[in-house]
Amino acid sequence: MKQEVRVIISGGGTGGHIFPAISIANAIKAKRPEAKILFVGAEGRMEMQRVPDAGYEIKGLPICGFDRKNLFKNISVLYKIWKSQRLAKRIIKDFKPMVAVGVGGYASGPTLNKCAAMGIPCLIQEQNSYAGVTNKLLAKKAEKICVAYEGMEQFFPADKIILTGNPVRESVLNTKESREESIKAFGLDPNKKTILFVGGSLGARTINESILQHLDLIEKGEVQVIWQTGKYYSETIAKALKATGKEYPMLKVQDFISDMGRAYDAADLVISRSGASSISEFCLIGKPVILVPSPNVAEDHQTKNTMALVNKDAALYVKDADAPDILLALAIKTVKDSDKLKSLSENILKLGLKDSASIIADEVIKLATNKQ
């Protein structure tokens, strides 16, 4: 009988960190059903809800990022880091992991630092084409570094790097509905071209403004739109649409789309931010996309993710500042151009790396059993 594998997975903050982490956990359980997996996240962040929803236990650390605008506030941040390190050490001693996995985000720093100091082998997974600060700091202590893009030797020791791609949500890859069924599920017409606007689970103000300021183009454009506004913006947008005094049957507005696989199936073209997980999903399903990278992320890594595709004619790019003026018109023009959609789909499909979660899970189990 195989000995029980015990794994800590740490990180989060955004869906781009959380979904890969859950996919890795699921792959480990598929290979070693007896495995015990504990997540460590940051208190008050998305992972504290999403991880239990996926069926895993999670412990929270009181960690947060530095405030670059108000340096005085960082006194409390330093205290939270110290407190998080002490709490991480206690969690590790109680759980006794054989291996630790860091997926980026605040919590992975203290957790993996303590694991490495206690002789527990560590693996980090970097989703972006430009490495995050936490992962760059952890790289020296990690045994393996799983990446999604070529050329990551500029950030990490080459002998530790494994090109695996990013794990993505199984629900996106394993949809069973046809395009027609998916479109009808949204109450739309299968005979019309469909554009999906999505700004991540929290929404994207610029993408939302791009639609709200040009509703006349949707009315005239003979296309239909699925619009995920994000929970932060849903109430404001609902009021703005009501204030027009018009009905928009070609516009399906939701604050959050739980079945993103169905939404992707329904869409002929997707408008999205350039988070690493989203890009990996587009590559694996071959979905034509216009990317609008967020300017509000560390090291502008979303623009770097975008250009990795644009340079291979695998996506279109609109700068965030330009989006309110040109994005919707470009989207309508592109979705009506069948040749362009076909070309984008073929080129992005070439960039997909399959079975990422399974490959990473193999490396995690290997480190655990070697330690044993």
Short mmCIF file of N, CA and C in Angstrom, two decimals, residues 199-366:
data_model
loop_
_atom_site.label_atom_id
_atom_site.label_comp_id
_atom_site.label_asym_id
_atom_site.label_seq_id
_atom_site.Cartn_x
_atom_site.Cartn_y
_atom_site.Cartn_z
N GLY A 199 -14.34 40.47 -17.94
CA GLY A 199 -13.23 41.19 -17.31
C GLY A 199 -12.71 40.49 -16.08
N GLY A 200 -12.80 39.15 -16.05
CA GLY A 200 -12.39 38.43 -14.85
C GLY A 200 -13.53 38.37 -13.86
N SER A 201 -13.33 37.63 -12.77
CA SER A 201 -14.41 37.39 -11.81
C SER A 201 -14.86 38.67 -11.12
N LEU A 202 -13.98 39.67 -11.01
CA LEU A 202 -14.35 40.93 -10.35
C LEU A 202 -14.79 41.99 -11.35
N GLY A 203 -14.54 41.76 -12.63
CA GLY A 203 -14.92 42.73 -13.65
C GLY A 203 -13.77 43.64 -14.03
N ALA A 204 -13.96 44.38 -15.12
CA ALA A 204 -12.93 45.31 -15.60
C ALA A 204 -13.63 46.59 -16.05
N ARG A 205 -13.35 47.68 -15.37
CA ARG A 205 -14.05 48.93 -15.63
C ARG A 205 -13.92 49.37 -17.08
N THR A 206 -12.72 49.29 -17.65
CA THR A 206 -12.51 49.76 -19.02
C THR A 206 -13.32 48.96 -20.02
N ILE A 207 -13.32 47.64 -19.86
CA ILE A 207 -14.10 46.79 -20.77
C ILE A 207 -15.59 47.12 -20.64
N ASN A 208 -16.06 47.32 -19.43
CA ASN A 208 -17.46 47.68 -19.23
C ASN A 208 -17.79 49.02 -19.89
N GLU A 209 -16.92 50.01 -19.74
CA GLU A 209 -17.15 51.32 -20.35
C GLU A 209 -17.16 51.22 -21.87
N SER A 210 -16.37 50.31 -22.41
CA SER A 210 -16.30 50.14 -23.87
C SER A 210 -17.65 49.77 -24.46
N ILE A 211 -18.45 49.04 -23.69
CA ILE A 211 -19.80 48.68 -24.14
C ILE A 211 -20.79 49.80 -23.80
N LEU A 212 -20.73 50.24 -22.57
CA LEU A 212 -21.72 51.19 -22.08
C LEU A 212 -21.74 52.49 -22.88
N GLN A 213 -20.58 52.90 -23.37
CA GLN A 213 -20.50 54.16 -24.11
C GLN A 213 -20.92 54.02 -25.58
N HIS A 214 -21.11 52.77 -26.04
CA HIS A 214 -21.41 52.58 -27.46
C HIS A 214 -22.53 51.56 -27.67
N LEU A 215 -23.57 51.66 -26.88
CA LEU A 215 -24.69 50.73 -27.01
C LEU A 215 -25.33 50.82 -28.39
N ASP A 216 -25.23 51.99 -29.02
CA ASP A 216 -25.80 52.15 -30.37
C ASP A 216 -25.13 51.23 -31.37
N LEU A 217 -23.84 50.95 -31.19
CA LEU A 217 -23.13 50.06 -32.11
C LEU A 217 -23.65 48.64 -32.03
N ILE A 218 -24.02 48.22 -30.82
CA ILE A 218 -24.58 46.88 -30.66
C ILE A 218 -25.95 46.80 -31.32
N GLU A 219 -26.74 47.85 -31.16
CA GLU A 219 -28.07 47.88 -31.80
C GLU A 219 -27.96 47.79 -33.32
N LYS A 220 -27.00 48.50 -33.89
CA LYS A 220 -26.86 48.54 -35.35
C LYS A 220 -26.01 47.40 -35.91
N GLY A 221 -25.22 46.77 -35.04
CA GLY A 221 -24.16 45.87 -35.51
C GLY A 221 -24.60 44.49 -35.96
N GLU A 222 -25.86 44.13 -35.72
CA GLU A 222 -26.40 42.82 -36.09
C GLU A 222 -25.60 41.68 -35.45
N VAL A 223 -25.08 41.95 -34.25
CA VAL A 223 -24.40 40.92 -33.47
C VAL A 223 -25.09 40.85 -32.11
N GLN A 224 -24.71 39.85 -31.32
CA GLN A 224 -25.25 39.74 -29.97
C GLN A 224 -24.08 39.60 -28.99
N VAL A 225 -24.34 40.00 -27.75
CA VAL A 225 -23.26 40.12 -26.77
C VAL A 225 -23.63 39.44 -25.46
N ILE A 226 -22.70 38.65 -24.95
CA ILE A 226 -22.77 38.13 -23.58
C ILE A 226 -21.78 38.97 -22.78
N TRP A 227 -22.25 39.57 -21.70
CA TRP A 227 -21.44 40.57 -20.99
C TRP A 227 -21.37 40.21 -19.51
N GLN A 228 -20.19 39.77 -19.07
CA GLN A 228 -19.96 39.56 -17.64
C GLN A 228 -19.39 40.85 -17.07
N THR A 229 -20.16 41.52 -16.23
CA THR A 229 -19.77 42.83 -15.74
C THR A 229 -18.82 42.78 -14.55
N GLY A 230 -18.88 41.68 -13.78
CA GLY A 230 -18.18 41.62 -12.51
C GLY A 230 -19.07 42.19 -11.42
N LYS A 231 -18.95 41.63 -10.22
CA LYS A 231 -19.88 42.01 -9.14
C LYS A 231 -19.72 43.47 -8.70
N TYR A 232 -18.52 44.03 -8.84
CA TYR A 232 -18.30 45.42 -8.40
C TYR A 232 -19.05 46.43 -9.25
N TYR A 233 -19.33 46.05 -10.49
CA TYR A 233 -19.91 47.01 -11.44
C TYR A 233 -21.36 46.72 -11.81
N SER A 234 -21.90 45.58 -11.37
CA SER A 234 -23.19 45.13 -11.87
C SER A 234 -24.33 46.10 -11.55
N GLU A 235 -24.34 46.64 -10.35
CA GLU A 235 -25.44 47.54 -9.96
C GLU A 235 -25.40 48.84 -10.76
N THR A 236 -24.22 49.41 -10.91
CA THR A 236 -24.06 50.66 -11.68
C THR A 236 -24.49 50.46 -13.12
N ILE A 237 -24.09 49.32 -13.71
CA ILE A 237 -24.42 49.06 -15.11
C ILE A 237 -25.91 48.81 -15.28
N ALA A 238 -26.52 48.10 -14.35
CA ALA A 238 -27.97 47.86 -14.42
C ALA A 238 -28.73 49.18 -14.41
N LYS A 239 -28.30 50.12 -13.56
CA LYS A 239 -28.94 51.44 -13.49
C LYS A 239 -28.74 52.23 -14.79
N ALA A 240 -27.53 52.14 -15.34
CA ALA A 240 -27.22 52.87 -16.58
C ALA A 240 -28.05 52.35 -17.75
N LEU A 241 -28.21 51.03 -17.82
CA LEU A 241 -29.02 50.45 -18.90
C LEU A 241 -30.49 50.83 -18.75
N LYS A 242 -30.97 50.81 -17.51
CA LYS A 242 -32.37 51.19 -17.26
C LYS A 242 -32.62 52.65 -17.61
N ALA A 243 -31.63 53.50 -17.36
CA ALA A 243 -31.76 54.93 -17.62
C ALA A 243 -31.90 55.25 -19.11
N THR A 244 -31.48 54.34 -19.97
CA THR A 244 -31.62 54.58 -21.42
C THR A 244 -33.07 54.47 -21.87
N GLY A 245 -33.89 53.77 -21.08
CA GLY A 245 -35.30 53.59 -21.43
C GLY A 245 -35.51 52.62 -22.57
N LYS A 246 -34.50 51.85 -22.91
CA LYS A 246 -34.59 50.92 -24.03
C LYS A 246 -34.42 49.47 -23.56
N GLU A 247 -34.90 48.57 -24.41
CA GLU A 247 -34.66 47.14 -24.20
C GLU A 247 -33.53 46.71 -25.13
N TYR A 248 -32.69 45.81 -24.65
CA TYR A 248 -31.56 45.32 -25.47
C TYR A 248 -31.60 43.78 -25.50
N PRO A 249 -32.47 43.21 -26.35
CA PRO A 249 -32.59 41.75 -26.39
C PRO A 249 -31.33 41.05 -26.89
N MET A 250 -30.48 41.78 -27.61
CA MET A 250 -29.24 41.19 -28.12
C MET A 250 -28.10 41.27 -27.12
N LEU A 251 -28.40 41.76 -25.90
CA LEU A 251 -27.38 41.98 -24.88
C LEU A 251 -27.76 41.19 -23.62
N LYS A 252 -26.97 40.18 -23.29
CA LYS A 252 -27.21 39.37 -22.10
C LYS A 252 -26.19 39.74 -21.03
N VAL A 253 -26.68 40.37 -19.96
CA VAL A 253 -25.80 40.93 -18.93
C VAL A 253 -25.86 40.09 -17.67
N GLN A 254 -24.68 39.66 -17.18
CA GLN A 254 -24.59 38.91 -15.93
C GLN A 254 -23.41 39.44 -15.12
N ASP A 255 -23.58 39.47 -13.81
CA ASP A 255 -22.45 39.94 -12.99
C ASP A 255 -21.36 38.89 -12.92
N PHE A 256 -21.75 37.60 -12.95
CA PHE A 256 -20.77 36.52 -12.90
C PHE A 256 -21.32 35.34 -13.68
N ILE A 257 -20.48 34.72 -14.49
CA ILE A 257 -20.87 33.54 -15.26
C ILE A 257 -20.23 32.32 -14.60
N SER A 258 -21.04 31.48 -14.01
CA SER A 258 -20.50 30.32 -13.29
C SER A 258 -20.00 29.24 -14.25
N ASP A 259 -20.68 29.08 -15.38
CA ASP A 259 -20.28 28.08 -16.37
C ASP A 259 -19.54 28.76 -17.52
N MET A 260 -18.26 29.02 -17.32
CA MET A 260 -17.49 29.73 -18.34
C MET A 260 -17.27 28.88 -19.58
N GLY A 261 -17.28 27.55 -19.42
CA GLY A 261 -17.15 26.67 -20.58
C GLY A 261 -18.30 26.88 -21.56
N ARG A 262 -19.50 27.01 -21.03
CA ARG A 262 -20.67 27.27 -21.88
C ARG A 262 -20.55 28.63 -22.57
N ALA A 263 -20.07 29.63 -21.82
CA ALA A 263 -19.92 30.98 -22.39
C ALA A 263 -18.90 30.98 -23.53
N TYR A 264 -17.79 30.28 -23.33
CA TYR A 264 -16.79 30.19 -24.40
C TYR A 264 -17.35 29.46 -25.62
N ASP A 265 -18.11 28.39 -25.37
CA ASP A 265 -18.71 27.65 -26.49
C ASP A 265 -19.67 28.53 -27.29
N ALA A 266 -20.38 29.39 -26.60
CA ALA A 266 -21.36 30.25 -27.27
C ALA A 266 -20.70 31.35 -28.08
N ALA A 267 -19.49 31.73 -27.72
CA ALA A 267 -18.85 32.91 -28.31
C ALA A 267 -18.08 32.60 -29.58
N ASP A 268 -18.25 33.47 -30.57
CA ASP A 268 -17.40 33.41 -31.77
C ASP A 268 -16.11 34.20 -31.55
N LEU A 269 -16.16 35.15 -30.62
CA LEU A 269 -15.02 36.00 -30.30
C LEU A 269 -15.11 36.38 -28.82
N VAL A 270 -13.96 36.39 -28.14
CA VAL A 270 -13.92 36.76 -26.72
C VAL A 270 -13.10 38.03 -26.56
N ILE A 271 -13.60 38.93 -25.71
CA ILE A 271 -12.85 40.12 -25.30
C ILE A 271 -12.49 39.92 -23.84
N SER A 272 -11.20 40.01 -23.51
CA SER A 272 -10.78 39.62 -22.17
C SER A 272 -9.55 40.40 -21.71
N ARG A 273 -9.36 40.45 -20.39
CA ARG A 273 -8.09 40.82 -19.82
C ARG A 273 -7.07 39.72 -20.17
N SER A 274 -5.82 39.94 -19.79
CA SER A 274 -4.76 39.03 -20.22
C SER A 274 -4.15 38.25 -19.06
N GLY A 275 -5.01 37.82 -18.14
CA GLY A 275 -4.53 36.96 -17.07
C GLY A 275 -4.01 35.65 -17.64
N ALA A 276 -3.01 35.09 -16.99
CA ALA A 276 -2.35 33.90 -17.52
C ALA A 276 -3.30 32.71 -17.67
N SER A 277 -4.17 32.51 -16.68
CA SER A 277 -5.10 31.37 -16.75
C SER A 277 -6.07 31.52 -17.92
N SER A 278 -6.59 32.73 -18.10
CA SER A 278 -7.51 32.97 -19.22
C SER A 278 -6.82 32.69 -20.55
N ILE A 279 -5.61 33.20 -20.72
CA ILE A 279 -4.87 32.98 -21.96
C ILE A 279 -4.64 31.49 -22.19
N SER A 280 -4.29 30.77 -21.15
CA SER A 280 -4.08 29.32 -21.31
C SER A 280 -5.36 28.62 -21.75
N GLU A 281 -6.49 29.07 -21.22
CA GLU A 281 -7.76 28.48 -21.64
C GLU A 281 -8.03 28.77 -23.12
N PHE A 282 -7.79 30.00 -23.56
CA PHE A 282 -8.01 30.35 -24.97
C PHE A 282 -7.13 29.50 -25.88
N CYS A 283 -5.89 29.27 -25.46
CA CYS A 283 -4.96 28.48 -26.27
C CYS A 283 -5.44 27.03 -26.41
N LEU A 284 -5.96 26.47 -25.33
CA LEU A 284 -6.35 25.07 -25.36
C LEU A 284 -7.66 24.84 -26.11
N ILE A 285 -8.55 25.83 -26.12
CA ILE A 285 -9.82 25.65 -26.83
C ILE A 285 -9.80 26.34 -28.20
N GLY A 286 -8.72 27.04 -28.52
CA GLY A 286 -8.59 27.67 -29.83
C GLY A 286 -9.59 28.79 -30.06
N LYS A 287 -9.77 29.62 -29.06
CA LYS A 287 -10.80 30.66 -29.14
C LYS A 287 -10.21 31.99 -29.61
N PRO A 288 -10.75 32.59 -30.70
CA PRO A 288 -10.29 33.92 -31.14
C PRO A 288 -10.54 34.95 -30.05
N VAL A 289 -9.56 35.83 -29.82
CA VAL A 289 -9.65 36.73 -28.68
C VAL A 289 -9.02 38.08 -28.99
N ILE A 290 -9.65 39.12 -28.45
CA ILE A 290 -9.04 40.45 -28.39
C ILE A 290 -8.68 40.69 -26.93
N LEU A 291 -7.40 40.94 -26.67
CA LEU A 291 -6.91 41.09 -25.31
C LEU A 291 -6.75 42.57 -24.95
N VAL A 292 -7.22 42.91 -23.75
CA VAL A 292 -7.10 44.27 -23.22
C VAL A 292 -6.38 44.15 -21.87
N PRO A 293 -5.05 44.13 -21.88
CA PRO A 293 -4.32 43.89 -20.63
C PRO A 293 -4.58 44.97 -19.58
N SER A 294 -4.71 44.53 -18.35
CA SER A 294 -4.90 45.48 -17.25
C SER A 294 -3.59 46.23 -16.99
N PRO A 295 -3.66 47.55 -16.83
CA PRO A 295 -2.45 48.31 -16.50
C PRO A 295 -2.16 48.32 -15.00
N ASN A 296 -3.05 47.71 -14.22
CA ASN A 296 -2.96 47.81 -12.76
C ASN A 296 -2.39 46.56 -12.12
N VAL A 297 -1.43 45.91 -12.80
CA VAL A 297 -0.83 44.70 -12.25
C VAL A 297 0.68 44.88 -12.16
N ALA A 298 1.29 44.10 -11.29
CA ALA A 298 2.73 44.23 -11.06
C ALA A 298 3.54 43.98 -12.33
N GLU A 299 4.54 44.83 -12.54
CA GLU A 299 5.47 44.71 -13.67
C GLU A 299 4.76 44.67 -15.03
N ASP A 300 3.51 45.15 -15.08
CA ASP A 300 2.76 45.17 -16.34
C ASP A 300 2.79 43.80 -17.02
N HIS A 301 2.67 42.74 -16.22
CA HIS A 301 2.85 41.39 -16.79
C HIS A 301 1.74 41.01 -17.77
N GLN A 302 0.55 41.63 -17.65
CA GLN A 302 -0.51 41.26 -18.60
C GLN A 302 -0.19 41.71 -20.03
N THR A 303 0.47 42.86 -20.16
CA THR A 303 0.88 43.29 -21.50
C THR A 303 1.91 42.32 -22.07
N LYS A 304 2.81 41.86 -21.23
CA LYS A 304 3.83 40.90 -21.67
C LYS A 304 3.17 39.57 -22.08
N ASN A 305 2.17 39.12 -21.30
CA ASN A 305 1.42 37.92 -21.69
C ASN A 305 0.77 38.13 -23.06
N THR A 306 0.18 39.31 -23.25
CA THR A 306 -0.51 39.63 -24.51
C THR A 306 0.43 39.57 -25.69
N MET A 307 1.59 40.22 -25.56
CA MET A 307 2.51 40.31 -26.69
C MET A 307 3.09 38.95 -27.07
N ALA A 308 3.16 38.03 -26.12
CA ALA A 308 3.61 36.67 -26.44
C ALA A 308 2.68 36.03 -27.47
N LEU A 309 1.38 36.40 -27.45
CA LEU A 309 0.43 35.89 -28.43
C LEU A 309 0.38 36.76 -29.68
N VAL A 310 0.35 38.08 -29.48
CA VAL A 310 0.24 39.00 -30.61
C VAL A 310 1.41 38.82 -31.58
N ASN A 311 2.60 38.58 -31.05
CA ASN A 311 3.79 38.41 -31.90
C ASN A 311 3.74 37.14 -32.74
N LYS A 312 2.79 36.26 -32.42
CA LYS A 312 2.61 35.04 -33.23
C LYS A 312 1.26 35.06 -33.95
N ASP A 313 0.70 36.26 -34.12
CA ASP A 313 -0.60 36.43 -34.79
C ASP A 313 -1.68 35.53 -34.21
N ALA A 314 -1.63 35.37 -32.88
CA ALA A 314 -2.58 34.48 -32.21
C ALA A 314 -3.62 35.24 -31.40
N ALA A 315 -3.58 36.58 -31.41
CA ALA A 315 -4.55 37.40 -30.69
C ALA A 315 -4.45 38.83 -31.20
N LEU A 316 -5.51 39.61 -30.98
CA LEU A 316 -5.49 41.04 -31.25
C LEU A 316 -5.32 41.76 -29.92
N TYR A 317 -4.78 42.98 -29.98
CA TYR A 317 -4.44 43.71 -28.76
C TYR A 317 -5.01 45.12 -28.82
N VAL A 318 -5.69 45.52 -27.76
CA VAL A 318 -6.15 46.90 -27.60
C VAL A 318 -5.63 47.41 -26.26
N LYS A 319 -4.94 48.53 -26.29
CA LYS A 319 -4.43 49.14 -25.06
C LYS A 319 -5.60 49.60 -24.19
N ASP A 320 -5.45 49.44 -22.88
CA ASP A 320 -6.52 49.79 -21.95
C ASP A 320 -7.02 51.22 -22.16
N ALA A 321 -6.12 52.15 -22.32
CA ALA A 321 -6.51 53.56 -22.47
C ALA A 321 -7.30 53.83 -23.74
N ASP A 322 -7.10 52.98 -24.75
CA ASP A 322 -7.78 53.17 -26.04
C ASP A 322 -9.11 52.42 -26.12
N ALA A 323 -9.32 51.50 -25.20
CA ALA A 323 -10.46 50.59 -25.30
C ALA A 323 -11.83 51.27 -25.35
N PRO A 324 -12.11 52.26 -24.49
CA PRO A 324 -13.45 52.87 -24.55
C PRO A 324 -13.79 53.45 -25.91
N ASP A 325 -12.79 53.89 -26.65
CA ASP A 325 -13.05 54.51 -27.95
C ASP A 325 -13.13 53.49 -29.09
N ILE A 326 -12.30 52.44 -29.06
CA ILE A 326 -12.18 51.60 -30.27
C ILE A 326 -12.54 50.13 -30.09
N LEU A 327 -12.64 49.64 -28.84
CA LEU A 327 -12.75 48.20 -28.63
C LEU A 327 -14.02 47.60 -29.24
N LEU A 328 -15.17 48.18 -28.97
CA LEU A 328 -16.41 47.58 -29.44
C LEU A 328 -16.49 47.57 -30.97
N ALA A 329 -16.09 48.66 -31.60
CA ALA A 329 -16.11 48.71 -33.07
C ALA A 329 -15.19 47.65 -33.66
N LEU A 330 -13.99 47.48 -33.07
CA LEU A 330 -13.05 46.45 -33.55
C LEU A 330 -13.63 45.06 -33.34
N ALA A 331 -14.29 44.84 -32.21
CA ALA A 331 -14.87 43.53 -31.93
C ALA A 331 -15.95 43.18 -32.95
N ILE A 332 -16.81 44.12 -33.28
CA ILE A 332 -17.89 43.88 -34.25
C ILE A 332 -17.30 43.62 -35.63
N LYS A 333 -16.31 44.39 -36.01
CA LYS A 333 -15.65 44.19 -37.30
C LYS A 333 -14.99 42.81 -37.36
N THR A 334 -14.30 42.43 -36.30
CA THR A 334 -13.57 41.16 -36.28
C THR A 334 -14.50 39.96 -36.30
N VAL A 335 -15.58 40.01 -35.51
CA VAL A 335 -16.46 38.85 -35.42
C VAL A 335 -17.20 38.58 -36.74
N LYS A 336 -17.27 39.59 -37.60
CA LYS A 336 -17.90 39.41 -38.92
C LYS A 336 -16.90 38.94 -39.99
N ASP A 337 -15.63 38.89 -39.63
CA ASP A 337 -14.58 38.49 -40.57
C ASP A 337 -14.21 37.03 -40.33
N SER A 338 -14.84 36.13 -41.06
CA SER A 338 -14.67 34.69 -40.84
C SER A 338 -13.22 34.25 -41.05
N ASP A 339 -12.56 34.82 -42.04
CA ASP A 339 -11.16 34.45 -42.29
C ASP A 339 -10.27 34.84 -41.12
N LYS A 340 -10.51 36.02 -40.56
CA LYS A 340 -9.70 36.47 -39.43
C LYS A 340 -9.94 35.59 -38.21
N LEU A 341 -11.21 35.24 -37.96
CA LEU A 341 -11.52 34.36 -36.83
C LEU A 341 -10.83 33.01 -36.99
N LYS A 342 -10.85 32.49 -38.20
CA LYS A 342 -10.23 31.18 -38.47
C LYS A 342 -8.72 31.24 -38.24
N SER A 343 -8.09 32.31 -38.72
CA SER A 343 -6.65 32.47 -38.56
C SER A 343 -6.26 32.60 -37.08
N LEU A 344 -6.99 33.44 -36.34
CA LEU A 344 -6.70 33.61 -34.92
C LEU A 344 -6.87 32.30 -34.16
N SER A 345 -7.92 31.56 -34.50
CA SER A 345 -8.19 30.29 -33.83
C SER A 345 -7.07 29.28 -34.10
N GLU A 346 -6.66 29.16 -35.34
CA GLU A 346 -5.60 28.20 -35.70
C GLU A 346 -4.27 28.55 -35.03
N ASN A 347 -3.95 29.85 -34.99
CA ASN A 347 -2.66 30.27 -34.44
C ASN A 347 -2.60 30.14 -32.92
N ILE A 348 -3.70 30.46 -32.24
CA ILE A 348 -3.68 30.37 -30.78
C ILE A 348 -3.69 28.92 -30.32
N LEU A 349 -4.34 28.07 -31.11
CA LEU A 349 -4.40 26.64 -30.77
C LEU A 349 -3.01 26.01 -30.77
N LYS A 350 -2.12 26.51 -31.60
CA LYS A 350 -0.75 25.98 -31.67
C LYS A 350 0.04 26.23 -30.40
N LEU A 351 -0.41 27.20 -29.60
CA LEU A 351 0.35 27.60 -28.41
C LEU A 351 -0.09 26.86 -27.15
N GLY A 352 -1.14 26.06 -27.25
CA GLY A 352 -1.67 25.38 -26.06
C GLY A 352 -0.77 24.23 -25.60
N LEU A 353 -0.53 24.15 -24.31
CA LEU A 353 0.22 23.05 -23.70
C LEU A 353 -0.76 22.21 -22.89
N LYS A 354 -0.94 20.96 -23.30
CA LYS A 354 -1.96 20.10 -22.70
C LYS A 354 -1.45 19.38 -21.45
N ASP A 355 -2.42 18.92 -20.66
CA ASP A 355 -2.15 18.07 -19.48
C ASP A 355 -1.24 18.73 -18.45
N SER A 356 -1.31 20.06 -18.34
CA SER A 356 -0.41 20.78 -17.43
C SER A 356 -0.57 20.33 -15.98
N ALA A 357 -1.81 20.24 -15.53
CA ALA A 357 -2.04 19.87 -14.12
C ALA A 357 -1.49 18.48 -13.83
N SER A 358 -1.67 17.57 -14.77
CA SER A 358 -1.18 16.20 -14.58
C SER A 358 0.34 16.15 -14.52
N ILE A 359 0.99 16.91 -15.38
CA ILE A 359 2.46 16.94 -15.40
C ILE A 359 3.00 17.53 -14.10
N ILE A 360 2.37 18.64 -13.64
CA ILE A 360 2.80 19.26 -12.38
C ILE A 360 2.55 18.32 -11.21
N ALA A 361 1.40 17.64 -11.22
CA ALA A 361 1.09 16.69 -10.14
C ALA A 361 2.14 15.59 -10.06
N ASP A 362 2.60 15.10 -11.20
CA ASP A 362 3.66 14.08 -11.23
C ASP A 362 4.92 14.60 -10.53
N GLU A 363 5.27 15.86 -10.81
CA GLU A 363 6.47 16.45 -10.20
C GLU A 363 6.29 16.61 -8.70
N VAL A 364 5.10 16.99 -8.27
CA VAL A 364 4.81 17.15 -6.84
C VAL A 364 4.94 15.81 -6.12
N ILE A 365 4.33 14.79 -6.70
CA ILE A 365 4.37 13.45 -6.09
C ILE A 365 5.80 12.92 -6.05
N LYS A 366 6.56 13.20 -7.09
CA LYS A 366 7.95 12.76 -7.16
C LYS A 366 8.77 13.40 -6.02
#
